[in-house]
XYZ file of C-alpha atoms in Angstrom:
657
model
C 106.706 80.327 87.108
C 107.517 77.596 88.761
C 106.981 77.417 92.318
C 106.556 74.433 95.394
C 104.818 74.886 98.127
C 106.706 74.729 101.477
C 105.515 77.132 103.199
C 105.856 77.382 107.881
C 105.692 79.330 110.171
C 109.469 79.974 111.129
C 109.850 81.325 114.789
C 113.908 82.201 114.030
C 114.886 85.317 111.205
C 116.770 83.536 108.238
C 115.778 86.538 106.317
C 117.973 89.402 107.720
C 120.998 90.245 109.954
C 122.359 92.832 112.249
C 124.967 94.613 109.856
C 125.717 97.524 112.588
C 124.932 96.498 116.213
C 125.609 100.048 117.356
C 122.873 101.593 115.614
C 120.825 98.322 114.864
C 121.064 98.557 110.897
C 119.577 95.440 109.596
C 119.944 94.343 105.722
C 118.976 91.153 103.891
C 120.786 87.811 104.189
C 121.932 88.070 100.427
C 123.593 91.150 101.371
C 126.118 89.468 103.981
C 128.671 88.720 100.703
C 127.610 90.630 97.831
C 126.748 94.468 99.352
C 123.505 95.925 98.998
C 121.837 94.953 95.296
C 121.834 98.452 92.810
C 121.465 96.811 89.634
C 120.573 93.628 88.376
C 123.393 92.955 85.998
C 126.576 94.756 85.725
C 125.496 96.343 82.640
C 122.354 97.477 83.141
C 122.208 100.297 85.052
C 119.655 102.689 83.752
C 116.396 102.188 82.939
C 117.304 102.788 79.843
C 119.875 99.985 79.188
C 117.457 97.707 80.988
C 114.776 97.895 77.946
C 117.554 97.974 75.451
C 118.393 94.826 76.692
C 115.195 93.179 76.704
C 114.689 94.482 73.359
C 117.724 92.410 72.302
C 116.985 89.143 73.971
C 113.015 89.655 73.139
C 112.534 90.848 69.767
C 109.560 89.253 68.460
C 107.457 88.295 71.478
C 104.259 90.171 72.906
C 105.152 93.022 74.863
C 101.827 95.459 75.429
C 98.590 94.356 74.817
C 95.457 96.959 74.191
C 91.247 96.500 74.531
C 89.797 98.554 71.776
C 86.221 99.414 71.273
C 85.379 97.100 68.364
C 82.949 98.826 65.456
C 79.254 99.477 65.975
C 79.259 97.675 69.188
C 80.430 99.088 72.976
C 82.242 96.534 74.438
C 85.540 96.010 73.884
C 87.811 93.003 71.399
C 89.792 90.752 72.244
C 93.728 92.332 73.066
C 95.993 93.627 70.396
C 99.443 93.122 70.773
C 102.958 94.893 69.743
C 106.080 93.554 70.136
C 109.062 94.727 71.972
C 110.815 95.607 68.260
C 108.171 97.031 67.782
C 107.718 98.851 71.326
C 111.160 100.009 70.550
C 110.778 101.805 67.332
C 107.810 103.500 68.563
C 110.098 104.846 71.044
C 112.378 105.942 69.327
C 110.305 107.927 66.765
C 108.422 109.628 69.580
C 111.555 110.283 71.330
C 112.730 112.411 68.175
C 109.585 114.226 68.047
C 110.489 115.067 71.129
C 114.046 116.502 70.057
C 112.224 117.634 67.235
C 110.441 119.834 68.369
C 112.912 121.361 70.747
C 113.257 119.698 73.865
C 116.716 119.197 74.944
C 118.324 117.183 78.002
C 116.647 117.429 80.812
C 113.257 118.748 80.032
C 110.110 117.670 81.054
C 107.573 115.454 79.437
C 104.353 115.649 81.351
C 101.929 112.384 80.918
C 98.474 112.771 81.654
C 96.333 109.542 80.917
C 94.653 106.268 82.315
C 97.404 103.368 81.438
C 97.822 102.703 78.116
C 100.694 101.650 75.374
C 101.139 105.122 74.325
C 101.619 105.806 78.457
C 104.537 103.286 78.138
C 105.822 104.843 75.238
C 106.146 108.704 76.029
C 107.909 107.636 79.411
C 111.344 105.279 77.063
C 111.322 107.769 75.026
C 112.130 110.439 76.986
C 114.554 107.979 78.854
C 116.151 107.244 75.701
C 116.338 111.284 74.981
C 117.888 111.679 78.153
C 114.369 113.923 78.689
C 112.794 113.827 82.525
C 108.672 112.102 82.668
C 106.575 113.357 84.875
C 103.530 111.789 85.653
C 99.992 112.966 86.762
C 97.832 110.950 87.802
C 94.301 110.494 85.345
C 91.917 111.345 88.141
C 94.089 114.963 89.457
C 91.540 117.911 89.843
C 92.776 121.379 87.981
C 94.600 122.655 91.345
C 96.955 119.369 92.074
C 97.419 119.560 87.833
C 98.327 123.373 87.176
C 100.550 122.992 90.391
C 102.706 120.213 88.881
C 102.793 121.729 85.221
C 103.826 124.946 86.673
C 106.228 123.678 89.519
C 107.969 121.020 87.357
C 108.791 124.016 84.690
C 106.504 121.102 81.996
C 107.344 122.480 78.086
C 105.450 119.853 76.552
C 102.611 117.077 78.096
C 101.180 113.598 76.477
C 97.449 113.887 77.631
C 94.170 111.756 76.391
C 92.183 114.264 74.616
C 89.598 114.490 77.412
C 92.180 116.598 79.503
C 93.172 119.543 76.953
C 89.847 121.311 78.302
C 91.569 120.694 82.043
C 94.403 122.003 81.480
C 93.511 125.652 78.934
C 92.114 126.760 82.074
C 94.807 126.792 83.853
C 97.724 127.193 81.334
C 98.244 130.656 81.407
C 99.460 130.637 84.731
C 102.077 127.940 83.582
C 104.203 129.250 81.160
C 106.678 126.964 80.443
C 103.663 124.775 78.217
C 103.957 125.198 75.156
C 103.094 121.308 73.482
C 99.726 119.392 74.304
C 100.023 115.676 72.011
C 96.449 113.967 72.278
C 96.940 110.770 72.252
C 93.325 110.492 70.664
C 91.664 112.791 68.483
C 90.641 115.891 69.357
C 87.356 117.716 68.840
C 87.540 120.839 66.793
C 86.570 123.569 69.245
C 89.038 122.121 72.235
C 91.615 122.417 69.755
C 90.827 125.714 68.509
C 90.676 126.827 71.723
C 93.496 125.739 72.640
C 95.409 127.079 69.616
C 93.693 130.718 70.997
C 95.764 130.757 73.804
C 98.976 129.849 72.216
C 99.760 126.045 72.653
C 100.647 123.497 69.946
C 98.359 120.599 69.563
C 99.529 118.008 67.951
C 98.184 114.103 67.682
C 100.627 111.058 69.033
C 100.093 109.664 65.168
C 101.302 112.763 63.651
C 104.510 112.873 66.087
C 105.537 109.253 65.923
C 105.229 109.968 61.545
C 107.929 113.105 62.378
C 109.887 111.523 64.508
C 110.159 108.148 61.778
C 110.968 111.091 59.034
C 113.250 112.270 61.260
C 114.682 109.710 63.329
C 117.424 110.700 66.008
C 120.246 108.770 67.319
C 119.524 107.950 71.462
C 121.120 110.310 74.205
C 121.467 107.526 76.756
C 121.398 108.684 79.965
C 124.085 107.737 83.141
C 122.874 106.492 85.994
C 122.857 109.123 88.188
C 120.920 111.563 85.587
C 117.566 112.702 86.757
C 115.225 110.310 85.318
C 111.613 111.373 86.846
C 109.951 113.720 88.894
C 107.230 111.542 90.747
C 104.748 113.342 92.676
C 103.353 112.461 95.988
C 99.750 112.018 96.124
C 98.667 114.423 99.172
C 96.986 113.516 101.935
C 97.007 116.745 103.976
C 98.778 118.699 101.337
C 99.720 119.671 97.278
C 102.179 117.177 96.001
C 105.606 117.419 96.801
C 107.981 116.478 92.987
C 110.330 113.247 94.663
C 113.665 113.341 92.277
C 114.541 109.818 90.928
C 117.572 109.165 89.117
C 117.691 106.080 86.899
C 120.076 104.227 90.073
C 117.068 105.231 92.269
C 114.836 103.396 89.831
C 116.559 100.235 88.812
C 117.652 99.855 92.839
C 114.183 100.173 93.453
C 113.276 97.128 90.731
C 116.422 94.994 91.860
C 114.693 95.302 95.201
C 111.863 93.788 94.087
C 112.974 91.244 91.753
C 115.781 90.376 94.172
C 113.218 90.181 96.930
C 111.062 87.234 94.916
C 112.378 83.446 95.310
C 110.174 82.993 91.555
C 112.632 82.715 88.803
C 110.334 84.045 85.501
C 109.688 81.918 82.795
C 108.894 85.199 79.935
C 106.881 83.451 77.144
C 104.170 82.376 80.571
C 103.927 85.614 82.426
C 101.353 88.191 82.030
C 100.582 91.751 84.245
C 97.392 93.100 84.510
C 98.069 96.882 84.384
C 94.900 98.858 86.029
C 97.006 100.701 88.963
C 97.368 104.282 88.004
C 101.255 104.247 86.253
C 101.758 107.766 87.919
C 102.107 105.441 90.663
C 105.822 104.246 91.680
C 104.706 100.629 91.838
C 103.248 100.395 88.934
C 106.142 101.624 87.098
C 108.595 99.488 89.406
C 106.573 96.206 88.461
C 106.240 96.772 84.936
C 110.125 97.681 85.153
C 110.230 94.118 87.015
C 108.250 92.425 83.843
C 110.567 94.115 81.322
C 113.562 92.901 82.116
C 112.500 89.321 82.204
C 110.513 89.270 78.969
C 106.707 89.005 79.755
C 103.587 90.710 78.508
C 101.444 93.742 80.407
C 98.095 94.021 78.916
C 96.329 97.504 80.016
C 92.452 97.684 81.586
C 90.084 98.761 79.288
C 89.976 102.203 81.497
C 86.903 101.200 83.319
C 87.313 100.018 86.530
C 84.007 98.892 87.244
C 84.616 96.640 84.141
C 87.871 94.964 85.455
C 86.278 91.892 85.864
C 85.891 91.940 82.355
C 89.483 92.706 81.649
C 90.903 89.826 83.712
C 88.676 87.699 82.501
C 89.738 88.312 78.868
C 93.619 88.437 79.314
C 93.943 85.840 82.068
C 97.008 87.212 83.849
C 99.284 85.325 85.757
C 100.168 87.859 88.029
C 97.931 90.801 89.712
C 98.846 93.882 91.397
C 96.239 95.018 93.504
C 96.140 97.599 96.489
C 94.469 96.532 99.462
C 91.092 98.135 99.156
C 90.507 96.407 95.758
C 91.017 93.060 97.426
C 89.125 93.858 99.915
C 86.612 93.958 97.271
C 87.900 90.426 95.921
C 86.951 89.166 99.155
C 83.406 90.882 100.103
C 82.354 89.406 96.153
C 83.326 86.263 96.418
C 81.873 85.606 100.293
C 78.783 87.355 99.266
C 78.492 84.753 96.693
C 79.464 81.713 98.738
C 77.543 82.689 101.306
C 74.392 83.116 98.671
C 74.678 79.682 97.601
C 72.730 78.166 100.247
C 73.739 76.357 103.399
C 75.184 73.017 101.660
C 78.166 75.231 99.512
C 79.271 77.349 102.732
C 79.631 74.171 104.529
C 81.645 72.430 101.209
C 83.548 75.996 101.713
C 84.365 76.107 105.012
C 85.114 72.547 104.877
C 87.126 72.967 101.871
C 89.406 76.358 103.543
C 89.832 74.819 106.685
C 91.795 72.052 104.955
C 93.669 74.041 102.556
C 95.023 76.580 105.894
C 96.445 73.456 107.171
C 97.933 72.122 104.003
C 99.383 75.235 102.948
C 101.053 75.248 106.430
C 102.026 72.220 106.595
C 104.092 72.323 103.228
C 101.741 70.381 100.824
C 98.444 70.775 98.515
C 95.037 69.773 98.094
C 94.557 68.907 94.931
C 90.758 67.790 95.617
C 89.832 70.972 97.032
C 91.707 72.339 94.731
C 89.156 71.202 92.106
C 85.521 70.659 93.514
C 86.427 74.206 95.371
C 89.300 76.364 94.570
C 89.309 76.619 90.797
C 86.179 77.939 90.444
C 87.216 81.003 92.474
C 90.065 81.318 90.853
C 87.953 81.041 87.048
C 86.607 84.394 88.171
C 89.990 85.731 88.298
C 90.817 84.268 84.524
C 92.240 81.060 86.104
C 95.599 81.624 86.045
C 97.105 84.018 88.890
C 99.556 83.011 90.517
C 100.928 85.632 92.023
C 99.456 88.609 93.712
C 101.160 91.311 94.649
C 100.045 93.992 97.053
C 101.264 97.388 98.566
C 100.378 101.221 99.484
C 98.280 100.210 102.580
C 98.431 97.471 105.192
C 96.457 94.293 103.851
C 94.542 92.487 106.512
C 95.549 89.743 107.867
C 92.209 87.298 107.164
C 92.119 89.011 103.838
C 96.471 87.942 103.630
C 95.014 84.708 104.461
C 92.087 84.494 102.601
C 94.010 85.140 99.013
C 96.920 82.432 99.869
C 94.235 79.971 100.488
C 91.430 80.888 97.680
C 93.459 82.373 94.783
C 96.762 81.589 95.445
C 99.504 80.929 97.806
C 102.033 83.735 96.458
C 100.138 87.037 97.487
C 103.209 88.781 98.079
C 102.723 92.303 100.371
C 105.189 94.993 100.790
C 106.080 98.354 102.089
C 107.629 100.930 100.206
C 107.590 104.809 99.224
C 107.820 106.932 96.011
C 110.497 108.323 97.375
C 111.993 104.461 98.159
C 111.571 103.641 94.485
C 108.701 101.353 95.459
C 111.325 98.953 97.716
C 111.254 98.791 101.681
C 110.472 95.537 102.283
C 109.063 92.450 100.543
C 107.099 88.850 101.489
C 109.140 86.204 100.939
C 106.973 83.139 99.270
C 109.143 80.965 101.062
C 107.040 80.388 104.108
C 103.384 81.239 104.686
C 103.188 84.180 106.522
C 100.197 87.036 107.089
C 100.027 90.340 109.382
C 103.965 91.457 107.975
C 105.407 93.638 105.039
C 107.832 90.529 104.595
C 111.762 90.921 104.852
C 114.413 93.665 104.454
C 115.091 94.588 100.219
C 118.458 93.439 99.317
C 118.418 97.348 97.417
C 117.929 98.899 101.263
C 119.316 99.233 105.056
C 116.634 99.663 107.661
C 116.992 101.387 111.245
C 114.218 101.813 113.789
C 114.728 104.691 115.934
C 112.171 105.618 119.437
C 109.455 107.635 118.968
C 108.694 108.423 122.842
C 105.645 111.314 122.006
C 103.932 108.253 120.905
C 104.944 105.234 123.179
C 107.219 103.713 120.677
C 110.520 102.621 122.759
C 112.368 99.805 121.274
C 113.955 97.402 123.907
C 114.990 93.884 124.009
C 112.326 92.106 123.275
C 110.549 94.308 121.587
C 112.165 96.559 118.462
C 109.812 99.369 117.288
C 110.204 102.719 116.089
C 110.123 104.979 112.975
C 111.225 103.427 109.995
C 114.452 104.999 109.106
C 115.754 103.614 105.705
C 118.956 103.984 103.278
C 119.965 102.848 99.750
C 120.504 103.773 96.462
C 116.922 103.354 95.988
C 116.097 106.316 98.126
C 115.096 109.762 96.260
C 117.794 112.853 95.966
C 114.959 114.687 97.726
C 112.122 117.182 96.772
C 112.148 118.783 93.838
C 112.795 122.555 94.720
C 112.307 122.258 98.459
C 115.213 121.759 100.286
C 113.233 123.189 103.143
C 111.370 119.420 103.388
C 114.383 117.492 101.791
C 116.624 118.738 104.912
C 113.774 117.270 106.883
C 113.022 114.249 105.096
C 116.808 113.054 104.759
C 119.811 112.618 107.437
C 122.637 114.097 106.598
C 123.989 110.829 106.373
C 121.513 109.899 103.547
C 118.901 108.058 106.229
C 115.296 108.757 104.660
C 112.611 109.483 107.652
C 109.641 107.827 106.469
C 107.361 108.643 109.008
C 105.845 104.871 109.459
C 106.480 103.434 112.895
C 107.010 99.647 111.926
C 108.256 96.564 114.555
C 110.720 93.905 113.424
C 108.753 90.660 114.649
C 110.904 87.209 115.582
C 110.881 85.996 112.153
C 113.136 88.221 110.302
C 109.489 89.906 108.982
C 108.921 94.009 109.085
C 105.510 95.288 110.266
C 103.850 98.602 109.683
C 102.049 99.381 112.806
C 101.323 103.183 113.037
C 102.144 106.608 110.716
C 103.786 109.060 113.135
C 102.093 112.234 111.108
C 98.791 111.017 111.601
C 98.599 111.747 115.430
C 96.693 114.053 117.176
C 95.530 114.812 121.022
C 92.636 114.316 123.211
C 91.385 116.247 126.156
C 92.619 114.192 128.582
C 96.356 114.263 127.015
C 96.653 111.149 125.517
C 97.955 110.471 122.034
C 96.875 108.255 119.334
C 97.289 106.909 115.637
C 94.289 107.625 113.380
C 95.747 104.685 111.271
C 96.101 102.468 113.542
C 93.171 102.957 114.391
C 91.307 102.546 111.106
C 93.328 99.809 110.604
C 91.497 97.633 113.650
C 88.047 98.728 113.243
C 87.856 98.137 109.538
C 87.646 94.800 110.873
C 83.921 95.547 111.443
C 82.098 93.940 108.837
C 79.514 96.186 108.948
C 82.007 99.200 108.173
C 83.170 99.649 104.207
C 84.860 102.813 104.964
C 86.201 104.549 108.352
C 86.865 107.848 109.462
C 88.469 107.908 112.775
C 88.582 111.311 114.494
C 89.516 113.276 117.617
C 89.731 116.781 119.243
C 92.317 118.190 121.784
C 88.904 119.708 123.188
C 87.032 116.251 123.421
C 87.767 113.520 125.644
C 86.396 110.845 123.665
C 86.586 109.568 119.582
C 83.866 109.739 117.327
C 83.469 108.569 113.500
C 82.239 108.930 110.032
C 81.644 105.822 108.499
C 80.491 104.175 105.199
C 78.359 101.050 105.887
C 78.762 97.695 104.003
C 75.535 97.495 102.536
C 75.564 94.117 101.645
C 75.688 93.131 105.432
C 73.502 95.578 106.756
C 70.732 95.214 104.231
C 70.964 91.137 105.500
C 70.046 92.325 109.538
C 67.643 94.299 107.885
C 65.735 91.229 105.879
C 66.096 89.203 109.464
C 64.971 92.255 111.023
C 61.555 92.542 108.621
C 62.752 96.335 107.910
C 61.797 97.026 104.431
C 64.558 99.305 103.318
C 66.520 99.562 100.008
C 67.286 103.499 99.858
C 70.821 103.573 101.324
C 70.853 107.449 102.598
C 67.569 106.318 104.427
C 69.500 103.189 105.824
C 71.591 105.144 107.255
C 69.288 107.813 109.252
C 68.224 104.428 111.362
C 68.926 104.586 114.392
C 69.131 100.686 114.812
C 71.019 100.615 112.044
C 73.219 103.051 113.753
C 73.088 101.050 116.816
C 74.309 97.835 115.452
C 77.118 99.029 113.907
C 78.273 100.779 117.166
C 77.512 97.759 118.607
C 80.245 95.853 116.183
C 82.831 98.546 116.651
C 82.728 98.307 120.315
C 83.363 94.515 120.339
C 85.993 94.728 117.671
C 87.770 97.346 120.124
C 87.435 94.704 122.830
C 88.780 92.001 120.265
C 91.848 93.803 119.442
C 92.535 95.253 123.210
C 92.291 98.768 122.430
C 92.582 101.309 125.707
C 89.639 103.020 126.834
C 90.445 106.296 124.968
C 90.719 104.397 122.075
C 87.216 103.485 121.690
C 84.874 104.830 119.733
C 81.728 106.968 121.141
C 79.615 107.767 118.438
C 79.733 107.764 114.772
C 78.236 108.932 111.788
C 76.556 107.268 109.118
C 76.952 108.496 105.207
C 75.876 106.975 102.452
C 78.033 108.410 99.542
C 81.347 106.419 100.025
C 84.782 107.799 100.230
C 86.333 108.430 96.694
C 88.658 110.107 94.337
C 86.523 111.878 92.585
C 84.505 113.578 95.684
C 87.998 114.810 96.602
C 88.010 112.308 99.988
C 90.472 109.426 98.802
C 93.872 110.244 97.149
C 94.930 108.949 94.065
C 96.530 106.023 95.788
C 93.267 105.253 97.442
C 94.593 106.307 101.045
C 92.012 108.546 103.328
C 92.799 112.613 103.007
C 93.557 114.119 106.156
C 93.080 118.324 105.491
C 94.922 120.613 107.236
C 92.459 123.355 109.500
C 90.442 126.072 107.027
C 90.725 124.873 104.074
C 88.373 124.577 101.446
C 84.458 123.935 103.041
C 84.806 120.905 100.716
C 87.647 119.050 102.128
C 86.222 120.137 105.437
C 83.030 117.701 105.012
C 84.971 114.431 107.318
C 85.396 116.682 110.210
C 82.486 118.641 110.087
C 80.243 115.880 110.144
C 82.007 114.179 112.825
C 82.021 117.532 114.938
C 78.242 117.908 114.114
C 77.402 114.385 115.078
C 78.928 114.239 118.048
C 80.821 117.274 120.273
């Protein structure tokens, strides 16, 4: 991957143009002569066609790598790889088995496991035989899993064996489901329970062998055929099924490919896969890698040991979400600060000079050798590109990663409904605090949201983001009402995100239309915006901001950054190490509140946006306890849900109101 450092702060827009002055519609500058991008090459208009093209071009190159447990050892071994050709064969054999077991064009096939080669074989088998893939997050609970299987009329699901017991708990309520294909061995008692319920249990290896012996010709999809139902993780309700055609998925991939200034050198590129494949961003990035002939290594399955997988794989491309990159930042800074005064001084000097150099368009090879190469080595030593999405990455973390690890830290904005595309950072200049420029596959306009005070004028272009293009979904499965609410008659998708055009042509996400509430004095506030601001507080790891129309001030549930808090305790000779005990200390609560107030002042928040009281929570918000979505977003539940789902609000109310 070739790159030259030439990053500058730009004052003028050189990336987009006003396509429709009346409607204030903007497009990527590359679309001025070519129009909106829809596919990478004229003959590659489906995901199936893209894979077929790569199977032909890169037949004997490595494609997917997996770490397996070594015999009589606890640790995982080295990566074992299959080639493009071998993957293509597995895909054909599995698809043939699907057809042999009675599946027909348009039937839905579920995939319910952690990222692995079998996951991708299943997905591409669907595309080769015009079936529809339906992904379930590996962390989904029984309620959401049951809903998706039933709602999508799923007939067959490929899953890891640990999911079978969960499925049998509700399979009687999913009459369409007939076949479960297990990626690994199934315990006899689990298999018997499933078969007693009328389900057919097959091993993945058995399906491959059946398809190999009964191979059928492919039945390629058309560009407008349904490719996948992508169920949104949902912060307030049951998931919605996003209808994506092959045209939508290909256009979404092209949006990312065209937005990148890099030309991938296929034999060199290695991608670390650990973000859930059920998420559209991960799938789009992998489609991108396959198109360019890259390699994909899957993490070992335990996110706590991801650093070991990275060290073993030595990837060149590392994706992430802000929460993951925030942990990387915290880990690096804690290591530096614990190394003594001289090490901290060296790092500060190196950081200052490297940041200045990048902004001026050159590098610092000496500082790299003395400081930054050692930091990069913790992430395998070869990372050249980092991609982030899902939520805004803080400017502090964005800048830090560009200085310390790779100047190509690309932040994008997109949604399941837009095929992961929308806008994407450019590596052509140094810019943080935004989501990049418009993707070439779509156009964007901002509309006023007067109830939130967002009204555009000549100097301040703000409003709800509306997006249109071939990457935009067809609608919500079996839900015409929500489809009509989300998509206008002329195919603009109302995203609910509040955006702002910057002077350099980049787009910033500054708010969320749906997560607003009103205080007793009638002031509207955005929980998402305030949580982003308050996350700048050093002593905070996670925060949930809450307000009520019956009260005139804000409160919050805070999970402290215990590394920062422990230093404070040590400095004040307070001997506490138990997290729950620490959270009960009034001194700690006062310290966090003081820092919160300081951050509010530094960010010029209005008086009613200041948090007046907090509850310190020692248990982090996680997917497992139902407080985060599968994409690491904070859940906001509707009133009168189950008691567990009201946990954060109840704590906030109890503590303060």
